[in-house]
Short mmCIF file of C-alpha atoms and ligand atoms in Angstrom, two decimals:
data_model
loop_
_atom_site.label_atom_id
_atom_site.label_comp_id
_atom_site.label_asym_id
_atom_site.label_seq_id
_atom_site.Cartn_x
_atom_site.Cartn_y
_atom_site.Cartn_z
CA MET I 1 5.35 7.36 -22.28
CA SER I 2 5.52 5.39 -25.48
CA GLU I 3 3.00 6.17 -28.19
CA ALA I 4 0.63 3.45 -27.08
CA GLY I 5 0.48 4.86 -23.58
CA TYR I 6 2.02 4.17 -20.19
CA ARG I 7 2.96 0.55 -19.81
CA ILE I 8 1.42 -1.08 -16.77
CA ALA I 9 2.85 -4.48 -15.90
CA VAL I 10 0.22 -6.52 -14.10
CA LEU I 11 1.28 -9.34 -11.79
CA PRO I 12 -1.86 -11.14 -10.56
CA GLY I 13 0.09 -13.64 -8.43
CA ASP I 14 -1.63 -16.18 -6.20
CA GLY I 15 -4.91 -16.89 -4.44
CA THR I 16 -7.23 -13.91 -4.34
CA GLY I 17 -4.63 -11.82 -6.21
CA PRO I 18 -5.89 -12.75 -9.70
CA GLU I 19 -9.51 -12.18 -8.62
CA VAL I 20 -9.02 -8.65 -7.34
CA VAL I 21 -6.71 -7.82 -10.24
CA ARG I 22 -9.41 -8.93 -12.69
CA ALA I 23 -11.85 -6.64 -10.87
CA GLY I 24 -9.31 -3.83 -11.03
CA LEU I 25 -8.73 -4.26 -14.75
CA ARG I 26 -12.47 -4.21 -15.32
CA VAL I 27 -12.60 -0.83 -13.61
CA LEU I 28 -9.57 0.42 -15.57
CA ASP I 29 -11.34 -0.57 -18.79
CA ALA I 30 -14.46 1.27 -17.68
CA LEU I 31 -12.35 4.36 -17.00
CA ALA I 32 -11.00 4.19 -20.53
CA GLU I 33 -14.40 3.94 -22.21
CA GLY I 34 -15.15 6.80 -24.51
CA GLY I 35 -11.60 7.62 -25.46
CA PRO I 36 -8.24 6.03 -26.07
CA ALA I 37 -6.72 5.07 -22.74
CA PRO I 38 -3.35 6.67 -22.04
CA TRP I 39 -2.18 3.30 -20.70
CA ARG I 40 -1.93 -0.30 -21.76
CA THR I 41 -1.67 -3.31 -19.52
CA ALA I 42 0.21 -6.57 -19.93
CA GLU I 43 -0.09 -9.49 -17.53
CA TYR I 44 2.74 -11.69 -16.34
CA PRO I 45 2.42 -14.89 -14.32
CA GLY I 46 4.43 -15.53 -11.19
CA GLY I 47 4.17 -16.40 -7.53
CA ALA I 48 4.00 -19.49 -5.35
CA MET I 49 1.82 -21.54 -7.70
CA TYR I 50 4.07 -20.66 -10.58
CA TYR I 51 7.04 -21.80 -8.53
CA ARG I 52 5.32 -25.07 -7.70
CA ASP I 53 4.63 -25.73 -11.38
CA HIS I 54 7.78 -24.34 -12.99
CA GLY I 55 10.50 -24.39 -10.36
CA ARG I 56 10.99 -20.61 -10.46
CA GLU I 57 8.92 -17.76 -9.05
CA TRP I 58 8.65 -15.95 -12.38
CA GLU I 59 10.36 -15.79 -15.74
CA PRO I 60 13.33 -13.51 -16.29
CA GLU I 61 11.38 -11.91 -19.15
CA SER I 62 8.50 -11.11 -16.80
CA GLU I 63 10.86 -9.53 -14.33
CA ALA I 64 12.49 -7.54 -17.12
CA ALA I 65 9.08 -6.37 -18.34
CA ALA I 66 8.06 -5.31 -14.83
CA ARG I 67 11.30 -3.39 -14.46
CA ALA I 68 10.87 -1.72 -17.83
CA ALA I 69 7.20 -0.81 -17.26
CA ASP I 70 6.04 2.67 -16.27
CA ALA I 71 4.21 1.17 -13.29
CA VAL I 72 3.48 -2.23 -11.79
CA LEU I 73 0.18 -3.48 -10.38
CA LEU I 74 0.56 -6.51 -8.13
CA GLY I 75 -2.25 -8.72 -6.80
CA ALA I 76 -0.81 -10.91 -4.05
CA VAL I 77 1.76 -13.65 -3.68
CA GLY I 78 2.22 -16.69 -1.47
CA TRP I 79 0.53 -20.00 -0.76
CA PRO I 80 0.64 -22.17 2.36
CA GLY I 81 3.20 -24.91 2.19
CA VAL I 82 4.92 -23.63 -0.93
CA SER I 83 8.36 -22.39 -0.02
CA LEU I 84 11.81 -22.07 -1.50
CA PRO I 85 14.60 -24.45 -0.50
CA ASN I 86 15.94 -21.78 1.89
CA GLY I 87 12.59 -21.61 3.69
CA ASP I 88 11.42 -18.25 2.27
CA ILE I 89 7.82 -18.18 1.12
CA ALA I 90 7.63 -18.76 -2.61
CA GLY I 91 6.38 -15.75 -4.51
CA ALA I 92 7.87 -13.18 -2.16
CA GLY I 93 10.64 -12.93 -4.74
CA LEU I 94 8.27 -10.85 -6.87
CA VAL I 95 7.52 -8.40 -4.05
CA PHE I 96 11.08 -8.14 -2.77
CA GLY I 97 12.57 -8.42 -6.25
CA LEU I 98 10.71 -5.22 -7.09
CA ARG I 99 11.00 -3.42 -3.74
CA PHE I 100 14.75 -3.97 -3.58
CA GLY I 101 15.50 -4.39 -7.28
CA LEU I 102 13.80 -1.15 -8.27
CA ASP I 103 14.75 0.59 -5.02
CA LEU I 104 11.13 1.38 -4.11
CA PHE I 105 12.06 3.01 -0.84
CA ALA I 106 8.75 4.45 0.35
CA ASN I 107 5.81 2.18 1.05
CA VAL I 108 2.92 4.62 1.18
CA ARG I 109 -0.22 3.29 2.85
CA PRO I 110 -3.18 5.64 3.13
CA CYS I 111 -5.69 4.93 5.88
CA ARG I 112 -8.95 6.69 5.25
CA LEU I 113 -12.42 5.68 6.36
CA TYR I 114 -14.92 6.41 3.58
CA PRO I 115 -18.55 7.20 4.31
CA GLY I 116 -20.60 4.02 4.04
CA VAL I 117 -17.71 1.77 5.07
CA ARG I 118 -18.12 -0.05 8.36
CA HIS I 119 -15.36 -0.95 10.76
CA ARG I 120 -15.10 -3.34 13.65
CA VAL I 121 -13.16 -1.30 16.15
CA GLY I 122 -16.02 -1.46 18.64
CA GLY I 123 -17.48 -4.83 17.72
CA LEU I 124 -19.69 -5.69 14.80
CA TRP I 125 -20.51 -2.52 12.88
CA LYS I 126 -20.72 -0.29 15.90
CA GLU I 127 -19.64 3.13 14.72
CA VAL I 128 -16.77 4.22 16.93
CA TRP I 129 -14.83 6.34 14.49
CA THR I 130 -16.50 8.35 11.78
CA PRO I 131 -15.06 9.18 8.35
CA ASP I 132 -14.20 12.72 9.39
CA GLN I 133 -11.87 11.30 12.06
CA VAL I 134 -9.79 8.84 10.05
CA ASP I 135 -7.59 10.21 7.29
CA LEU I 136 -3.90 9.50 7.69
CA VAL I 137 -1.07 8.10 5.60
CA ILE I 138 1.55 5.76 7.00
CA ILE I 139 4.86 5.70 5.17
CA ARG I 140 6.95 2.66 5.77
CA GLU I 141 10.62 2.47 4.89
CA ASN I 142 10.77 -0.27 2.28
CA THR I 143 14.35 -1.26 1.48
CA GLU I 144 16.18 -1.85 4.75
CA GLY I 145 15.47 -2.24 8.48
CA LEU I 146 14.76 -5.81 9.54
CA TYR I 147 13.96 -6.67 5.92
CA ALA I 148 17.55 -6.07 4.81
CA PRO I 149 18.72 -9.36 3.35
CA ILE I 150 21.30 -9.82 6.05
CA HIS I 151 20.11 -12.93 7.77
CA GLY I 152 21.78 -16.07 8.90
CA ALA I 153 21.38 -19.27 10.81
CA LEU I 154 23.90 -21.44 12.52
CA SER I 155 23.41 -25.14 12.13
CA ARG I 156 25.43 -27.70 13.97
CA GLY I 157 24.99 -31.41 13.51
CA GLY I 158 21.95 -30.80 11.29
CA SER I 159 19.94 -28.72 13.73
CA THR I 160 19.57 -24.96 13.81
CA GLU I 161 21.00 -23.50 16.97
CA LEU I 162 20.83 -19.81 16.29
CA ALA I 163 19.23 -17.44 13.82
CA VAL I 164 20.00 -13.78 13.26
CA ASP I 165 18.20 -10.99 11.41
CA THR I 166 20.23 -7.83 11.19
CA ARG I 167 18.35 -4.55 11.33
CA VAL I 168 20.00 -2.03 9.04
CA ILE I 169 19.26 1.69 9.30
CA THR I 170 21.20 3.96 6.96
CA ARG I 171 21.28 7.71 6.58
CA LYS I 172 20.38 7.45 2.90
CA GLY I 173 17.48 5.08 3.53
CA SER I 174 16.11 7.16 6.39
CA GLU I 175 16.58 10.54 4.78
CA ARG I 176 14.74 9.77 1.57
CA VAL I 177 11.72 8.13 3.17
CA ILE I 178 11.44 10.88 5.77
CA ARG I 179 11.69 13.53 3.07
CA HIS I 180 8.94 11.72 1.19
CA ALA I 181 6.76 11.98 4.31
CA PHE I 182 7.35 15.71 4.76
CA GLU I 183 6.78 16.42 1.07
CA LEU I 184 3.47 14.56 1.28
CA ALA I 185 2.45 16.39 4.46
CA ARG I 186 3.19 19.69 2.78
CA ARG I 187 0.94 18.80 -0.17
CA ARG I 188 -1.96 17.26 1.72
CA ALA I 189 -4.83 19.68 1.71
CA ARG I 190 -6.60 18.89 4.95
CA GLY I 191 -3.91 18.03 7.50
CA ALA I 192 -4.84 16.04 10.59
CA PRO I 193 -8.60 15.63 11.12
CA GLU I 194 -8.27 16.72 14.76
CA ASP I 195 -7.01 20.25 14.14
CA GLY I 196 -6.11 20.63 10.46
CA ALA I 197 -2.40 20.78 11.31
CA LYS I 198 0.11 19.50 8.80
CA ARG I 199 1.93 16.99 10.95
CA VAL I 200 4.48 14.22 10.51
CA THR I 201 4.80 11.69 13.30
CA CYS I 202 7.96 9.62 13.56
CA VAL I 203 7.23 6.17 15.01
CA ASP I 204 10.26 4.44 16.48
CA LYS I 205 11.72 2.77 19.54
CA ALA I 206 14.40 5.35 20.23
CA ASN I 207 14.33 4.65 23.95
CA VAL I 208 15.97 1.30 23.27
CA LEU I 209 17.28 0.85 19.75
CA ARG I 210 20.32 2.62 18.36
CA GLY I 211 18.96 2.41 14.81
CA CYS I 212 15.82 4.17 15.98
CA GLN I 213 17.80 6.91 17.69
CA PHE I 214 19.56 7.45 14.39
CA PHE I 215 16.26 7.39 12.45
CA ARG I 216 14.81 10.00 14.83
CA GLU I 217 17.94 12.15 14.51
CA VAL I 218 17.60 12.16 10.73
CA PHE I 219 13.87 12.85 11.14
CA ASP I 220 14.63 16.02 13.10
CA GLU I 221 17.28 17.11 10.62
CA VAL I 222 15.05 16.65 7.58
CA GLY I 223 11.98 18.00 9.36
CA ALA I 224 13.78 21.23 10.23
CA GLY I 225 13.62 22.06 6.53
CA TYR I 226 9.80 22.02 6.67
CA PRO I 227 8.88 24.70 9.21
CA GLU I 228 5.24 24.68 8.05
CA VAL I 229 4.89 21.03 9.03
CA GLU I 230 4.59 20.13 12.70
CA ARG I 231 6.77 17.23 13.75
CA GLU I 232 6.57 14.86 16.66
CA SER I 233 8.11 11.54 17.62
CA THR I 234 6.52 8.68 19.50
CA TYR I 235 7.50 5.18 20.56
CA VAL I 236 5.92 2.44 18.55
CA ASP I 237 4.34 0.70 21.55
CA ALA I 238 2.63 3.89 22.69
CA PHE I 239 1.67 4.66 19.09
CA THR I 240 -0.39 1.49 18.76
CA GLN I 241 -2.56 2.64 21.65
CA SER I 242 -2.80 6.21 20.51
CA LEU I 243 -3.68 5.28 16.93
CA VAL I 244 -6.74 3.33 18.02
CA ARG I 245 -7.73 5.77 20.76
CA ASP I 246 -7.12 8.97 18.88
CA PRO I 247 -6.78 8.45 15.10
CA ALA I 248 -7.85 12.02 14.27
CA HIS I 249 -4.54 13.27 15.64
CA TYR I 250 -2.57 11.73 12.78
CA ASP I 251 -1.84 13.17 9.37
CA VAL I 252 1.36 11.58 8.00
CA VAL I 253 3.30 8.92 9.90
CA VAL I 254 6.78 7.70 8.99
CA THR I 255 8.48 4.62 10.37
CA THR I 256 10.98 1.86 9.75
CA ASN I 257 10.24 -1.25 7.73
CA MET I 258 9.10 -3.86 10.28
CA PHE I 259 7.21 -1.43 12.51
CA GLY I 260 5.52 -0.14 9.36
CA ASP I 261 4.47 -3.64 8.38
CA ILE I 262 2.80 -4.13 11.76
CA VAL I 263 1.18 -0.75 12.34
CA THR I 264 -0.32 -0.58 8.83
CA ASP I 265 -2.28 -3.78 9.47
CA LEU I 266 -3.48 -2.27 12.74
CA ALA I 267 -4.40 0.97 11.00
CA ALA I 268 -6.36 -0.95 8.36
CA VAL I 269 -8.95 -1.81 11.02
CA LEU I 270 -9.75 1.90 11.24
CA GLN I 271 -10.47 2.09 7.52
CA GLY I 272 -12.83 -0.87 7.43
CA GLY I 273 -10.33 -3.71 7.25
CA MET I 274 -7.66 -5.05 4.93
CA GLY I 275 -10.20 -5.04 2.13
CA PHE I 276 -9.67 -1.29 1.83
CA ALA I 277 -5.92 -1.07 2.45
CA ALA I 278 -3.81 -0.18 -0.58
CA GLY I 279 -0.12 0.50 -0.79
CA GLY I 280 2.18 2.26 -3.23
CA ASN I 281 5.80 1.16 -3.29
CA ILE I 282 7.47 4.29 -4.57
CA GLY I 283 11.01 4.90 -5.80
CA SER I 284 12.50 7.79 -7.69
CA ASP I 285 11.91 6.23 -11.10
CA HIS I 286 9.64 3.27 -10.55
CA ALA I 287 6.60 2.32 -8.53
CA MET I 288 4.53 -0.74 -7.73
CA PHE I 289 0.99 -0.68 -6.36
CA GLU I 290 -0.82 -3.41 -4.50
CA PRO I 291 -3.70 -4.26 -2.21
CA VAL I 292 -2.09 -5.06 1.13
CA HIS I 293 -4.32 -8.03 2.06
CA GLY I 294 -2.26 -10.81 0.50
CA SER I 295 -3.40 -13.99 -1.24
CA SER I 296 -5.94 -15.01 1.48
CA PRO I 297 -6.06 -18.75 0.66
CA LYS I 298 -9.25 -19.21 2.68
CA HIS I 299 -11.15 -16.93 0.35
CA ALA I 300 -9.42 -17.78 -2.92
CA GLY I 301 -11.50 -19.06 -5.82
CA LYS I 302 -14.77 -17.88 -4.28
CA ASN I 303 -15.13 -14.51 -6.00
CA GLU I 304 -15.89 -12.97 -2.61
CA THR I 305 -12.80 -10.90 -1.78
CA ASN I 306 -13.23 -7.17 -1.32
CA PRO I 307 -11.68 -5.54 -4.41
CA PHE I 308 -11.78 -1.96 -3.13
CA ALA I 309 -8.16 -2.10 -1.94
CA THR I 310 -7.22 -2.84 -5.53
CA PHE I 311 -9.37 0.03 -6.81
CA PHE I 312 -7.54 2.34 -4.40
CA ALA I 313 -4.19 0.91 -5.52
CA ILE I 314 -5.14 1.73 -9.11
CA GLU I 315 -6.19 5.24 -8.11
CA MET I 316 -2.79 5.73 -6.45
CA MET I 317 -1.05 4.38 -9.52
CA LEU I 318 -2.85 6.75 -11.89
CA ARG I 319 -2.12 9.68 -9.61
CA TRP I 320 1.56 8.76 -9.36
CA LEU I 321 1.88 8.33 -13.14
CA GLY I 322 0.16 11.66 -13.72
CA GLU I 323 2.45 13.49 -11.33
CA LYS I 324 5.62 11.82 -12.54
CA HIS I 325 4.93 12.58 -16.18
CA ALA I 326 3.14 15.89 -15.57
CA ASP I 327 0.20 14.41 -17.47
CA ALA I 328 -3.06 15.90 -16.24
CA ARG I 329 -5.14 13.22 -17.98
CA LEU I 330 -4.08 10.66 -15.40
CA GLY I 331 -4.99 12.89 -12.48
CA VAL I 332 -8.42 13.45 -14.02
CA GLN I 333 -8.92 9.70 -14.32
CA ALA I 334 -7.75 9.13 -10.74
CA ASP I 335 -10.27 11.73 -9.55
CA ARG I 336 -13.06 10.09 -11.56
CA LEU I 337 -12.22 6.73 -10.09
CA GLU I 338 -12.11 8.06 -6.55
CA ARG I 339 -15.46 9.80 -6.94
CA ALA I 340 -17.12 6.70 -8.40
CA VAL I 341 -15.69 4.49 -5.65
CA ALA I 342 -16.75 6.97 -2.96
CA ARG I 343 -20.30 7.09 -4.33
CA VAL I 344 -20.60 3.31 -4.47
CA LEU I 345 -19.26 3.01 -0.92
CA ALA I 346 -21.52 5.75 0.40
CA ALA I 347 -24.53 4.04 -1.13
CA GLY I 348 -23.54 0.79 0.59
CA SER I 349 -24.52 -0.96 -2.61
CA ALA I 350 -21.41 -3.12 -3.08
CA ARG I 351 -20.67 -4.60 0.31
CA THR I 352 -18.62 -7.76 0.23
CA TYR I 353 -18.73 -10.41 2.99
CA ASP I 354 -16.17 -8.60 5.13
CA GLN I 355 -18.58 -5.65 5.29
CA GLY I 356 -21.50 -7.87 6.14
CA GLY I 357 -22.79 -7.87 2.55
CA THR I 358 -23.26 -10.39 -0.21
CA THR I 359 -21.72 -8.59 -3.18
CA SER I 360 -19.09 -10.61 -5.04
CA THR I 361 -15.68 -9.40 -6.15
CA SER I 362 -16.79 -9.13 -9.75
CA GLY I 363 -20.13 -7.66 -8.65
CA ALA I 364 -18.35 -4.83 -6.87
CA ALA I 365 -16.28 -4.18 -10.01
CA ASP I 366 -19.48 -4.08 -12.08
CA ARG I 367 -20.99 -1.56 -9.67
CA VAL I 368 -18.00 0.76 -9.87
CA ALA I 369 -17.80 0.34 -13.65
CA ALA I 370 -21.51 1.22 -13.95
CA GLU I 371 -21.01 4.20 -11.69
CA LEU I 372 -18.17 5.41 -13.91
CA ARG I 373 -20.42 5.09 -16.92
CA ASP I 374 -23.65 6.53 -15.56
CA GLY I 375 -22.95 8.20 -12.24
CA GLU I 376 -21.35 11.30 -13.69
CA ARG I 377 -24.43 12.09 -15.74
CA ARG I 378 -26.74 12.15 -12.77
C1 IPM L 1 3.13 -6.47 3.30
C2 IPM L 1 3.29 -7.95 3.43
C3 IPM L 1 4.69 -8.36 2.99
C4 IPM L 1 5.67 -7.70 3.93
C5 IPM L 1 4.89 -9.88 2.91
C6 IPM L 1 3.91 -10.54 1.99
C7 IPM L 1 6.29 -10.26 2.50
O1 IPM L 1 2.99 -8.37 4.72
O2 IPM L 1 3.29 -5.96 2.18
O3 IPM L 1 2.84 -5.80 4.29
O4 IPM L 1 5.99 -8.24 4.98
O5 IPM L 1 6.13 -6.61 3.59
MN1 MN L 2 2.23 -6.77 5.98
#
């Protein structure tokens, strides 16, 4: 940490990204009231809109600042119809630039249903799962798999005839993300809601894919070093059923990149929707935190997007910074934020449209900020 505090590089990005980031910064400011904050934030533009206007996704200085920062907070990137000459969506360079460039190998996505949050598993607001049944963390490998930049297309006579995406599974990539999962399972206080067991579930397709057989092999090797943690493996197709039917069984789940992308969106339904889904992209030295929902063009500019995913991303960021630097102040702030958020959610007093409410993005931030200020005195 420099004298002025941990440096947080903020990348608002596109669409609803800047709106939820603004809400998040409002809450960070409220956390810091009453004492000098052990962090300072600096914002950098970038994304699809930036590409449209400037011909590049972000400035080299912004990228350098994000790389040099102690942590990165990202809003969302991407906009319909804005793509790079090679067809990639514009703005994804920020996400992948950081995931690959900073080697952020574990994408950690908690899935917890808070009291007062409603989900749509059984139709509109019918309570199927209760908060005591949904508390798992999915860890997605973040630097290889189908996202490895080994792609290609064959064009003949101006038309594409064939396209290939190569799925890369390495020992190094598997080992470190699996270890991350077991370390987390070991630390988690409550274990699986169903039976309190510390459990890591490997989600793969080892009945078909060689890479998955290898991933599962490494899973068993690494897992053997954690006798106090139960381990099990399941095929990804069966897992999608089981997750919805029996979420309380799961504690920590680890999987490869593309499967992780898919099953974390599915899991988000259990926690009330994408409006609550936050992710931490964690490496050994760097980390980037983000709401998972993306730039949601349909809702952009309306101040209506659910900012709680961003609040949870900030909570994760503070916790990670505190642990990395053995700085208890950050953990205390993360706890304060979580308590304030939990109280606001339980009261049902800041429901955005996706929860059937009318609270705005900034209104929800005001509620949490007020709770931080006053709630602790009650
Ligand atoms: C996510 C997103 C990204 C991904 C997109 C925006 C590139 O869907 O973080 O889950 O596919 O990883
Ligand atoms: Mn995704």
